[in-house]
PDB file of C-alpha atoms and ligand atoms in Angstrom:
ATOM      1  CA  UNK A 744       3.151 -14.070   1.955  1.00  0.00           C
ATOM      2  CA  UNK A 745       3.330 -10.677   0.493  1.00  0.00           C
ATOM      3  CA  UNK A 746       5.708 -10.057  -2.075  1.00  0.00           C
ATOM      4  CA  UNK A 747       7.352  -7.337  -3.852  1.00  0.00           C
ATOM      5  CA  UNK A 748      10.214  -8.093  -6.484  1.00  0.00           C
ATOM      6  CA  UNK A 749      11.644  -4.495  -7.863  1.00  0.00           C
ATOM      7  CA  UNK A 750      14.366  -3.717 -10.534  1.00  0.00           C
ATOM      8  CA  UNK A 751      15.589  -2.112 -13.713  1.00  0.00           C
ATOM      9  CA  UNK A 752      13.906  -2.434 -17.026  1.00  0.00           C
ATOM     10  CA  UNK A 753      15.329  -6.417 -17.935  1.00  0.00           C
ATOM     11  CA  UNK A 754      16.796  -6.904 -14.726  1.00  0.00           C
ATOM     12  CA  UNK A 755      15.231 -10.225 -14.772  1.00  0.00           C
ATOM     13  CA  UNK A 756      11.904  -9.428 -12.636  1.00  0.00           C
ATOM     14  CA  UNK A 757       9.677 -11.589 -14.896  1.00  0.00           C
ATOM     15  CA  UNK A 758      11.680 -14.622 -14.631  1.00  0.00           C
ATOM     16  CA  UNK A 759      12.012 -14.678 -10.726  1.00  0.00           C
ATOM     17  CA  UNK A 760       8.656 -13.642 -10.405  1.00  0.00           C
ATOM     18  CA  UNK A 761       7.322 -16.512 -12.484  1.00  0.00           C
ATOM     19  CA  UNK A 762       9.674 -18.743 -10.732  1.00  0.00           C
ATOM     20  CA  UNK A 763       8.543 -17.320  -7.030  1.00  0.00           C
ATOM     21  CA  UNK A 764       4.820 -17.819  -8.051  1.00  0.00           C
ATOM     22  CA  UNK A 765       4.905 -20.991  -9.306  1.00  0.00           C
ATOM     23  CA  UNK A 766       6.945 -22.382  -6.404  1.00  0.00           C
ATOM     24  CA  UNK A 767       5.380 -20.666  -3.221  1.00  0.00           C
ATOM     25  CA  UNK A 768       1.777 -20.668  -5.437  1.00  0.00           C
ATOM     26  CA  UNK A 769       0.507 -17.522  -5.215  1.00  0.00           C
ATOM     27  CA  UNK A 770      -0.772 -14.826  -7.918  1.00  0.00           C
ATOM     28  CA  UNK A 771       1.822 -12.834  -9.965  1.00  0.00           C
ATOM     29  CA  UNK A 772       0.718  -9.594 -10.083  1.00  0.00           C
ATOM     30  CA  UNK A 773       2.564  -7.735 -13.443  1.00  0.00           C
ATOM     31  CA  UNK A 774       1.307  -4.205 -13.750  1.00  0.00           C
ATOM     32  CA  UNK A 775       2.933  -4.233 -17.695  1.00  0.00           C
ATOM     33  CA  UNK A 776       0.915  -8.120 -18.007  1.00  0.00           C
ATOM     34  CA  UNK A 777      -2.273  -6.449 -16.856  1.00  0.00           C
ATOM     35  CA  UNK A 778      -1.627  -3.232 -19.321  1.00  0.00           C
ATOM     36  CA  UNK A 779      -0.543  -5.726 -21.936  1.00  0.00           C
ATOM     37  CA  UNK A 780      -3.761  -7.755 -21.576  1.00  0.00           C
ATOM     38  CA  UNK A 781      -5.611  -4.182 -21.582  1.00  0.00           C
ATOM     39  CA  UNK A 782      -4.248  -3.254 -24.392  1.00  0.00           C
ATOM     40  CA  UNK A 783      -5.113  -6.796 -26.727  1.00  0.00           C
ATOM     41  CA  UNK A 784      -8.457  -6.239 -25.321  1.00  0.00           C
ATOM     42  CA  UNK A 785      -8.672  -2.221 -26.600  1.00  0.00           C
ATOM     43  CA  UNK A 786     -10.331  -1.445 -23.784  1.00  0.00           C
ATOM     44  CA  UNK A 787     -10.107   2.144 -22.867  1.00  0.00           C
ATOM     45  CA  UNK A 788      -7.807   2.106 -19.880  1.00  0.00           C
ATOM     46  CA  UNK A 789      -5.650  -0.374 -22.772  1.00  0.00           C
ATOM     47  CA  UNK A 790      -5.694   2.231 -24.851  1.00  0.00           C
ATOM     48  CA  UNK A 791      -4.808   5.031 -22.428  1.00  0.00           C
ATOM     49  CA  UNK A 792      -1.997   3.291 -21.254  1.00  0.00           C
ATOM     50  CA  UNK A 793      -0.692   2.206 -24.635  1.00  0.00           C
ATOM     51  CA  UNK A 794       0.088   6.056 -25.129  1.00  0.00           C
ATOM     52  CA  UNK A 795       2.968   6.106 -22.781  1.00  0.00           C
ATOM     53  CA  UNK A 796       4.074   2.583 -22.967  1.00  0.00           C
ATOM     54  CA  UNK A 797       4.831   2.845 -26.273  1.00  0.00           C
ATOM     55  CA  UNK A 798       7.249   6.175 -25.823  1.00  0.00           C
ATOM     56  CA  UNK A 799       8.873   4.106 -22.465  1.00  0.00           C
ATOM     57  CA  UNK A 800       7.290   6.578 -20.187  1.00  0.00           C
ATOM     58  CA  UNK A 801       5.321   5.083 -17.059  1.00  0.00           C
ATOM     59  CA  UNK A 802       1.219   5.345 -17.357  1.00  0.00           C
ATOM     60  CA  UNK A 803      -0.208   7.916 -14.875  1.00  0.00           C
ATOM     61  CA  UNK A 804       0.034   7.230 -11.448  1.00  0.00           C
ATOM     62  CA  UNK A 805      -3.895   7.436 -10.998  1.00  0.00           C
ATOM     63  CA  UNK A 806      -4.621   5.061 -13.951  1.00  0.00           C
ATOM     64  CA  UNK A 807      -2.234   2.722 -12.248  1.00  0.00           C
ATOM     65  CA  UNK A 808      -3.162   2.884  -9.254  1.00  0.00           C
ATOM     66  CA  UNK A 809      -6.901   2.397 -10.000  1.00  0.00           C
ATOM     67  CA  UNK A 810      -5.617  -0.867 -12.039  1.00  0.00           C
ATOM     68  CA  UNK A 811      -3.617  -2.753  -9.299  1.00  0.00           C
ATOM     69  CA  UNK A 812      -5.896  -1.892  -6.858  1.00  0.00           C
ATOM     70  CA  UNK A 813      -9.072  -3.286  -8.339  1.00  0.00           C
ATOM     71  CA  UNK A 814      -6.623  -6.752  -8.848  1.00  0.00           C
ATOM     72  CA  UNK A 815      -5.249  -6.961  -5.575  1.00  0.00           C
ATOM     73  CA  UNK A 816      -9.016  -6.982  -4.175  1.00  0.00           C
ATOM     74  CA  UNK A 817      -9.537 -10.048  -6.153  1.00  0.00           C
ATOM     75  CA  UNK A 818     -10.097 -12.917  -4.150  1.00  0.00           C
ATOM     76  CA  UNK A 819      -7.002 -15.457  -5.165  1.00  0.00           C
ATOM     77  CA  UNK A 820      -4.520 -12.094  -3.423  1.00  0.00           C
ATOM     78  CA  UNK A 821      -6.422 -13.432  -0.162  1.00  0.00           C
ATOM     79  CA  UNK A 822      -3.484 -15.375   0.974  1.00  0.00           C
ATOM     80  CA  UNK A 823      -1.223 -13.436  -0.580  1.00  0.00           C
ATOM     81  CA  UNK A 824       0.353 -11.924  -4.177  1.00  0.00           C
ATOM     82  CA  UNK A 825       3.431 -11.151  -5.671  1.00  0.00           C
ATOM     83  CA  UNK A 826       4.006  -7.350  -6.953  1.00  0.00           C
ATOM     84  CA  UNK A 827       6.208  -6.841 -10.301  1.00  0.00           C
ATOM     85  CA  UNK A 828       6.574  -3.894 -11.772  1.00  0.00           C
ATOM     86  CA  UNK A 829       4.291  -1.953  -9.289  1.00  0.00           C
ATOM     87  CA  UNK A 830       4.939   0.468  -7.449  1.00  0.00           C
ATOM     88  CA  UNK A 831       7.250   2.424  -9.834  1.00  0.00           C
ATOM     89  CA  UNK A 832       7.028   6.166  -8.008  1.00  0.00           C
ATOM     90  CA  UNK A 833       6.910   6.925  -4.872  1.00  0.00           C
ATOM     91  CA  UNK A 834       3.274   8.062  -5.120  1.00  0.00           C
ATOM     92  CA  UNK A 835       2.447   4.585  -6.513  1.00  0.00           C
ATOM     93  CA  UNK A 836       4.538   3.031  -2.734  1.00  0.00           C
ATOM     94  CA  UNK A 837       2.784   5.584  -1.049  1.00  0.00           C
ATOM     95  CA  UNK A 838      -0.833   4.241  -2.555  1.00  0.00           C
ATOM     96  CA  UNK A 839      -0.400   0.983  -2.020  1.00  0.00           C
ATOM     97  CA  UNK A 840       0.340   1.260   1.366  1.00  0.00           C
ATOM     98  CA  UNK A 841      -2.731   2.903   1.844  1.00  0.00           C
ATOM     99  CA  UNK A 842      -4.666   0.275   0.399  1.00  0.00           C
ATOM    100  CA  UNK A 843      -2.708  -2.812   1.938  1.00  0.00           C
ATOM    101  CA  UNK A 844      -3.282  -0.557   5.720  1.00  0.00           C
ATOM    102  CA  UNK A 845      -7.091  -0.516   4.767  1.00  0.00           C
ATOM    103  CA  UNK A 846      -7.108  -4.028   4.454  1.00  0.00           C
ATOM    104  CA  UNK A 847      -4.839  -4.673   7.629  1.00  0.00           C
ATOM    105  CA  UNK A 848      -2.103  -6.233   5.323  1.00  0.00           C
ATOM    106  CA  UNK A 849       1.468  -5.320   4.870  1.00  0.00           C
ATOM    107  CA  UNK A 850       4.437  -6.230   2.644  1.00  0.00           C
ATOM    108  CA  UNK A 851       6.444  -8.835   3.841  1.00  0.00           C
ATOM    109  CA  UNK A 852       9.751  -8.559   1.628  1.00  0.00           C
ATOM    110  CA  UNK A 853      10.519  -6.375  -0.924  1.00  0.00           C
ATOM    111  CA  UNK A 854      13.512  -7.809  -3.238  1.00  0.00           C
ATOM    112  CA  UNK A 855      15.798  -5.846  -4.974  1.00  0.00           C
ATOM    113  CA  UNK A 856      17.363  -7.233  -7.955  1.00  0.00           C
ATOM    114  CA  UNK A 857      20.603  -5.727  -9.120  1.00  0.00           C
ATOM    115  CA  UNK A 858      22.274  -5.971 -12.344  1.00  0.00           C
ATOM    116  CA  UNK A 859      24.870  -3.632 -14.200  1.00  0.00           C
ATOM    117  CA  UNK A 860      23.632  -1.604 -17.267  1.00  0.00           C
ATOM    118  CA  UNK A 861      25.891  -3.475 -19.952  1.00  0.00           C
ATOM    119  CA  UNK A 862      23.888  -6.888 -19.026  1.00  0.00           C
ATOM    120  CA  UNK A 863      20.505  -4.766 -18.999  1.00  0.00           C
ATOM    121  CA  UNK A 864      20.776  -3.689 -22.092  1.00  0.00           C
ATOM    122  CA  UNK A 865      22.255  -6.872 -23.815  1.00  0.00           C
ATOM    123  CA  UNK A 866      19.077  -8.670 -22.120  1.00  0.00           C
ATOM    124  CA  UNK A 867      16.734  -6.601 -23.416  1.00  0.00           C
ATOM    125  CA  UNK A 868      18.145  -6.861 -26.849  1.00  0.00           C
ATOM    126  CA  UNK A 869      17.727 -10.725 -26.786  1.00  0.00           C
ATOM    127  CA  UNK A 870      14.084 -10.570 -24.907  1.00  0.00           C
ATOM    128  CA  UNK A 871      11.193 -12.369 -26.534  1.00  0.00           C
ATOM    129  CA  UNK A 872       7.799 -12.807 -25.128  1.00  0.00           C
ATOM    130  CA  UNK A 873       4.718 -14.503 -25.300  1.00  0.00           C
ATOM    131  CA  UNK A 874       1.487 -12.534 -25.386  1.00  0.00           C
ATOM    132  CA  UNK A 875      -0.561 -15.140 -24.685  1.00  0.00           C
ATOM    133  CA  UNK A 876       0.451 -16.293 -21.505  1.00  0.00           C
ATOM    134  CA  UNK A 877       3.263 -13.938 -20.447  1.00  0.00           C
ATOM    135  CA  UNK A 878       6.375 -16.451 -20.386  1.00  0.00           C
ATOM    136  CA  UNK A 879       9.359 -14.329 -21.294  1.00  0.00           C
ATOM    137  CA  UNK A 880      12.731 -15.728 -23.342  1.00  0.00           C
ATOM    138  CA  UNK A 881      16.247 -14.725 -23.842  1.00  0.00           C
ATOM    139  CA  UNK A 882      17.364 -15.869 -27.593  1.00  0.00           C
ATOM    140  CA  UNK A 883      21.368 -15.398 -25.651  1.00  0.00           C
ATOM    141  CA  UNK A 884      20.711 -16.820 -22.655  1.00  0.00           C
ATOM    142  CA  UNK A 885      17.384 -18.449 -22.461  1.00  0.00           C
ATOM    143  CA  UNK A 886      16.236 -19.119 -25.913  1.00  0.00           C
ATOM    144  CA  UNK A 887      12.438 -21.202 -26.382  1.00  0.00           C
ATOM    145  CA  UNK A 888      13.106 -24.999 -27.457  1.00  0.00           C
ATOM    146  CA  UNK A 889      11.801 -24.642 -30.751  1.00  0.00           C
ATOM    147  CA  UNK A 890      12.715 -21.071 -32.562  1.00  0.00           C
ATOM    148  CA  UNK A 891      10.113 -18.309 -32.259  1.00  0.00           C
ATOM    149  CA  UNK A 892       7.923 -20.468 -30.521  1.00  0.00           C
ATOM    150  CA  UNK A 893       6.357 -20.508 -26.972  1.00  0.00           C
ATOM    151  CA  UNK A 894       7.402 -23.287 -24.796  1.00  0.00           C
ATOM    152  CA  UNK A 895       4.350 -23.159 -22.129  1.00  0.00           C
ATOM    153  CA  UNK A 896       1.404 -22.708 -24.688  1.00  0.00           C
ATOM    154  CA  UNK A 897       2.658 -22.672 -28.386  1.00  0.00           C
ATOM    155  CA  UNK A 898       1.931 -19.249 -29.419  1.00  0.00           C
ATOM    156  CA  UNK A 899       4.735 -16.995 -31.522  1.00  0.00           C
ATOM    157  CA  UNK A 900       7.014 -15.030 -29.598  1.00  0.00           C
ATOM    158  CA  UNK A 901       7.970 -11.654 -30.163  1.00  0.00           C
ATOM    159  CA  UNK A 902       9.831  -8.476 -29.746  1.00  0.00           C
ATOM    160  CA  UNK A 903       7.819  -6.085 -27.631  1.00  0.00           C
ATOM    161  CA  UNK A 904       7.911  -2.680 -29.363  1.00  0.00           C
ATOM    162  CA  UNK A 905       8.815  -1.038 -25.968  1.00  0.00           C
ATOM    163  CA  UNK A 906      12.502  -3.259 -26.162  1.00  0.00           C
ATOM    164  CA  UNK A 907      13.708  -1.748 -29.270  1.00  0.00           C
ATOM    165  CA  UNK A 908      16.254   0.153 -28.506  1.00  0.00           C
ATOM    166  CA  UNK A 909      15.416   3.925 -27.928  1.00  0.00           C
ATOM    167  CA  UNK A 910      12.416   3.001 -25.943  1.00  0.00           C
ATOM    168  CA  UNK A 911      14.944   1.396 -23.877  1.00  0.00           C
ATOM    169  CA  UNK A 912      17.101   4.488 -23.297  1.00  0.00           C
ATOM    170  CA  UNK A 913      14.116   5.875 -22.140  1.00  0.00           C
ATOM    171  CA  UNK A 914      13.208   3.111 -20.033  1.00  0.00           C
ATOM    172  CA  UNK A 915      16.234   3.413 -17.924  1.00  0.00           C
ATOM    173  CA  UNK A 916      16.238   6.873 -17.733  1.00  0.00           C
ATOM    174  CA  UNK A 917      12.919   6.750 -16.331  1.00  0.00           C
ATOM    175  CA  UNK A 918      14.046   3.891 -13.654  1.00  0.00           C
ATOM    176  CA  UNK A 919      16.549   5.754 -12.245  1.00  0.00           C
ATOM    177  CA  UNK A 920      15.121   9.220 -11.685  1.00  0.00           C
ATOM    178  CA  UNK A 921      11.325   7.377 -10.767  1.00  0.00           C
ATOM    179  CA  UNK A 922      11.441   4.114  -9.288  1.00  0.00           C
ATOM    180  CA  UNK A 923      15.118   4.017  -7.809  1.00  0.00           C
ATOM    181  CA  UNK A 924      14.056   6.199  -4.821  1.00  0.00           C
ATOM    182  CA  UNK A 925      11.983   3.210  -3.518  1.00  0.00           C
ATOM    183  CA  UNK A 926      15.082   1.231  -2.730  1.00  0.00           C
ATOM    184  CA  UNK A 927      15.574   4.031  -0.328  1.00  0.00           C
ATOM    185  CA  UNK A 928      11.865   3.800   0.475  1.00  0.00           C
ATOM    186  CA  UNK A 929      11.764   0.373   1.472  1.00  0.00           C
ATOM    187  CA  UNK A 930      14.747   0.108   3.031  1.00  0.00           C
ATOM    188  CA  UNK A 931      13.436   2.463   5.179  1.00  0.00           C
ATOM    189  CA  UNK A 932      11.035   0.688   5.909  1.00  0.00           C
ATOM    190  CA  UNK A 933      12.838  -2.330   7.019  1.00  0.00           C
ATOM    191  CA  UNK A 934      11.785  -4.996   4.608  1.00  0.00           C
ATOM    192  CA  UNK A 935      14.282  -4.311   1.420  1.00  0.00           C
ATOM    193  CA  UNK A 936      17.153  -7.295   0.312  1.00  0.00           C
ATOM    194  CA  UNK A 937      19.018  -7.018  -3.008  1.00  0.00           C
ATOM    195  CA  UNK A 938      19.668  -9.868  -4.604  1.00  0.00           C
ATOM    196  CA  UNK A 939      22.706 -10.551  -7.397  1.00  0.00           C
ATOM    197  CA  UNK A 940      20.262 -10.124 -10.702  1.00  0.00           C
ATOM    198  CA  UNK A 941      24.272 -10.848 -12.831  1.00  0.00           C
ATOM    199  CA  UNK A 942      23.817 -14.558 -12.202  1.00  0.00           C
ATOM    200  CA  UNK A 943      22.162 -17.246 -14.757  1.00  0.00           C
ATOM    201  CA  UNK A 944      18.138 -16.702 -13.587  1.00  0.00           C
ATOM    202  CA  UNK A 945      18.412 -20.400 -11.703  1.00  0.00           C
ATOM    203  CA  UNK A 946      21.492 -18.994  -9.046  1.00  0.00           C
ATOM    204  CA  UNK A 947      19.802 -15.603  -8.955  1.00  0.00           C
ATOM    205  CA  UNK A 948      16.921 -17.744  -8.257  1.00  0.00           C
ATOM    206  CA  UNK A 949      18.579 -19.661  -5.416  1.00  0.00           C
ATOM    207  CA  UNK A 950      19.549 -16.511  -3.773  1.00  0.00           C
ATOM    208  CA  UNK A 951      15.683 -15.451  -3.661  1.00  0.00           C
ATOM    209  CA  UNK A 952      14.248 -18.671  -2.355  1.00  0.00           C
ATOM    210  CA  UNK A 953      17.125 -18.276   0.715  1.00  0.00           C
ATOM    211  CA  UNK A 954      14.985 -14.759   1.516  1.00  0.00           C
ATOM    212  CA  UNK A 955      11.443 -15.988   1.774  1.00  0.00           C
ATOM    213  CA  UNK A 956      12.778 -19.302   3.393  1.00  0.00           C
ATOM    214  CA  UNK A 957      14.237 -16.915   5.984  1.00  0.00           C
ATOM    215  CA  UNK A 958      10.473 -15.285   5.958  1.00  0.00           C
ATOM    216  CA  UNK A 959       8.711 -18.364   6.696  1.00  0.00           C
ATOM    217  CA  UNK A 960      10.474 -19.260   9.387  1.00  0.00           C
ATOM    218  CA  UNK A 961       9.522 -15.476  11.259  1.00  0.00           C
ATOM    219  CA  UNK A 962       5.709 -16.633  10.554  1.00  0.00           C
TER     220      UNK A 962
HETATM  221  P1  ADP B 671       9.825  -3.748 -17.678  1.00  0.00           P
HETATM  222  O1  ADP B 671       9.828  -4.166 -16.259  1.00  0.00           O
HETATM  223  O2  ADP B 671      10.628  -4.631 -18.516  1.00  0.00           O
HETATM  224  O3  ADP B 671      10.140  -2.296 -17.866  1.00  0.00           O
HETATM  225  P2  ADP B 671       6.924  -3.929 -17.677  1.00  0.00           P
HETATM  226  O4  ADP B 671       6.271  -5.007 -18.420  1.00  0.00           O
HETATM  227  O5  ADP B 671       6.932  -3.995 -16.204  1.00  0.00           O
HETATM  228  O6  ADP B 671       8.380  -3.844 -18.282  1.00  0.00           O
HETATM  229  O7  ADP B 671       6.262  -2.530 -18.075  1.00  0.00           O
HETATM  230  C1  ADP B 671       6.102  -2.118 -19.404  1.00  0.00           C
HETATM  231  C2  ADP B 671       5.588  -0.689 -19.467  1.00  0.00           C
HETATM  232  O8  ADP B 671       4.304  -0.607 -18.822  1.00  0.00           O
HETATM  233  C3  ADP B 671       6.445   0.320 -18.710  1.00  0.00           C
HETATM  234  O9  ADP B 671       7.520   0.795 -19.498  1.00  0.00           O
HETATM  235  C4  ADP B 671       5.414   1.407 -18.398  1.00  0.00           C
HETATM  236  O10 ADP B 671       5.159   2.218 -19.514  1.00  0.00           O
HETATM  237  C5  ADP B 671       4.166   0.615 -18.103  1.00  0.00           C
HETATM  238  N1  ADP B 671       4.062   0.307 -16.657  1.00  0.00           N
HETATM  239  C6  ADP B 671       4.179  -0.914 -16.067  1.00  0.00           C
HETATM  240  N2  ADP B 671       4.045  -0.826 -14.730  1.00  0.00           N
HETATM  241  C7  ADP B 671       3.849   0.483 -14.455  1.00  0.00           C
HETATM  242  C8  ADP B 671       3.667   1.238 -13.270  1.00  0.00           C
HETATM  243  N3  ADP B 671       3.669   0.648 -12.049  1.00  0.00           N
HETATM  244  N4  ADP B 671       3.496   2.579 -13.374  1.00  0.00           N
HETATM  245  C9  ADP B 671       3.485   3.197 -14.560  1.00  0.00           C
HETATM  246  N5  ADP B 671       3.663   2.555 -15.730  1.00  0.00           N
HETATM  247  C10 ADP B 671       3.854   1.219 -15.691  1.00  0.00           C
HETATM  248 ZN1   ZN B 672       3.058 -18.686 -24.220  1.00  0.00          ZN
END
């Protein structure tokens, strides 16, 4: 099963994708996790791509690229992955399916997840996260059980620096001119659904599980 779950800036693609991973047990691949990780490490690529993260702007294409490629070798993607938050350009979509022909793989489904800019930007607002182990929190909607503190491992949760609020704007600007042309892109291509991202994550989450059920049953 070869998954791709796309969407704007705090549409909700963390949640799902933990969700999806956890349930159908296979690796979440995060592009922003992986940077993330890079970046508590310092390693060079970490600090290369903490240059444009921190403005909102997407890391180069070839740095990307290079990144996601390297992980999707890995052996636990064997039996399959789920992408979030990669590809984001066309040249990214066009890369990867490059890579996945090489390896005689291809996506299977490629979920959209829509939601209107008022809730984005309200989410993203409220949006806490763990660096530790990547769980993300809503304090509106989804807020950890005890305040400020991580429900899965116990570390402190934060505010990334890339939410506050004119990183945002920039965010979403960058969505819609970069990565909104893969909708097109995929759906092209035969393998796009949208899904209502509006709902509370657990409907938004039944709505999902009703794709890849209809997946497993072409297999
Ligand atoms: P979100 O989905 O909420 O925007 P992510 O955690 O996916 O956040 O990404 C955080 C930042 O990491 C992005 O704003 C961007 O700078 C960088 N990034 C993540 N994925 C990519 C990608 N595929 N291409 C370029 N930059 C990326
Ligand atoms: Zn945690």
């Amino acid at each position: 099963m070869r998954l791709l779950i796309m969407g704007a800036p705090g549409a909700g693609k963390g949640t799902q994708a933990k969700l999806i991973t956890e349930k159908y047990n296979i690796p979440h691949i995060s592009s922003g996790d992986i940077f993330r990780q890079e970046i508590k490490d310092n390693t060079k690529d970490g600090q290369l791509a903490n240059k444009y993260i921190i403005k909102g702007q997407l890391v180069p294409d070839d740095l990307t690229i290079s990144v996601i490629s390297k992980r999707l070798q890995k052996e636990d993607c064997n039996h399959g992955f789920l992408l979030d938050g990669f590809p984001r350009t066309i040249k990214q979509a066009h890369a990867l399916d490059q890579l996945l022909a090489k390896l005689n793989l291809k996506l299977d489904l490629v979920i959209n997840l829509n939601v209107s800019k008022d809730l984005i930007i309200k989410r993203l607002s409220g949006r806490r996260v763990c660096l530790k182990c990547g769980a993300t929190y809503n304090l509106n909607t989804n807020p950890p059980k005890k305040e400020g503190i991580c429900d899965r491992c116990g570390d402190t949760i934060i505010l990334r620096d890339d939410d506050k609020e004119e990183t945002v704007k920039m965010r979403l600007d960058v969505y819609e001119n970069q990565t909104k042309p893969l909708i097109k892109y995929y759906s092209d291509q035969k393998i796009l659904v949208h899904v209502d991202g509006n709902l509370n994550f657990r409907d938004t989450f039944k709505e999902v599980v009703k794709f890849i059920g209809d997946l497993d049953g072409k297999h």
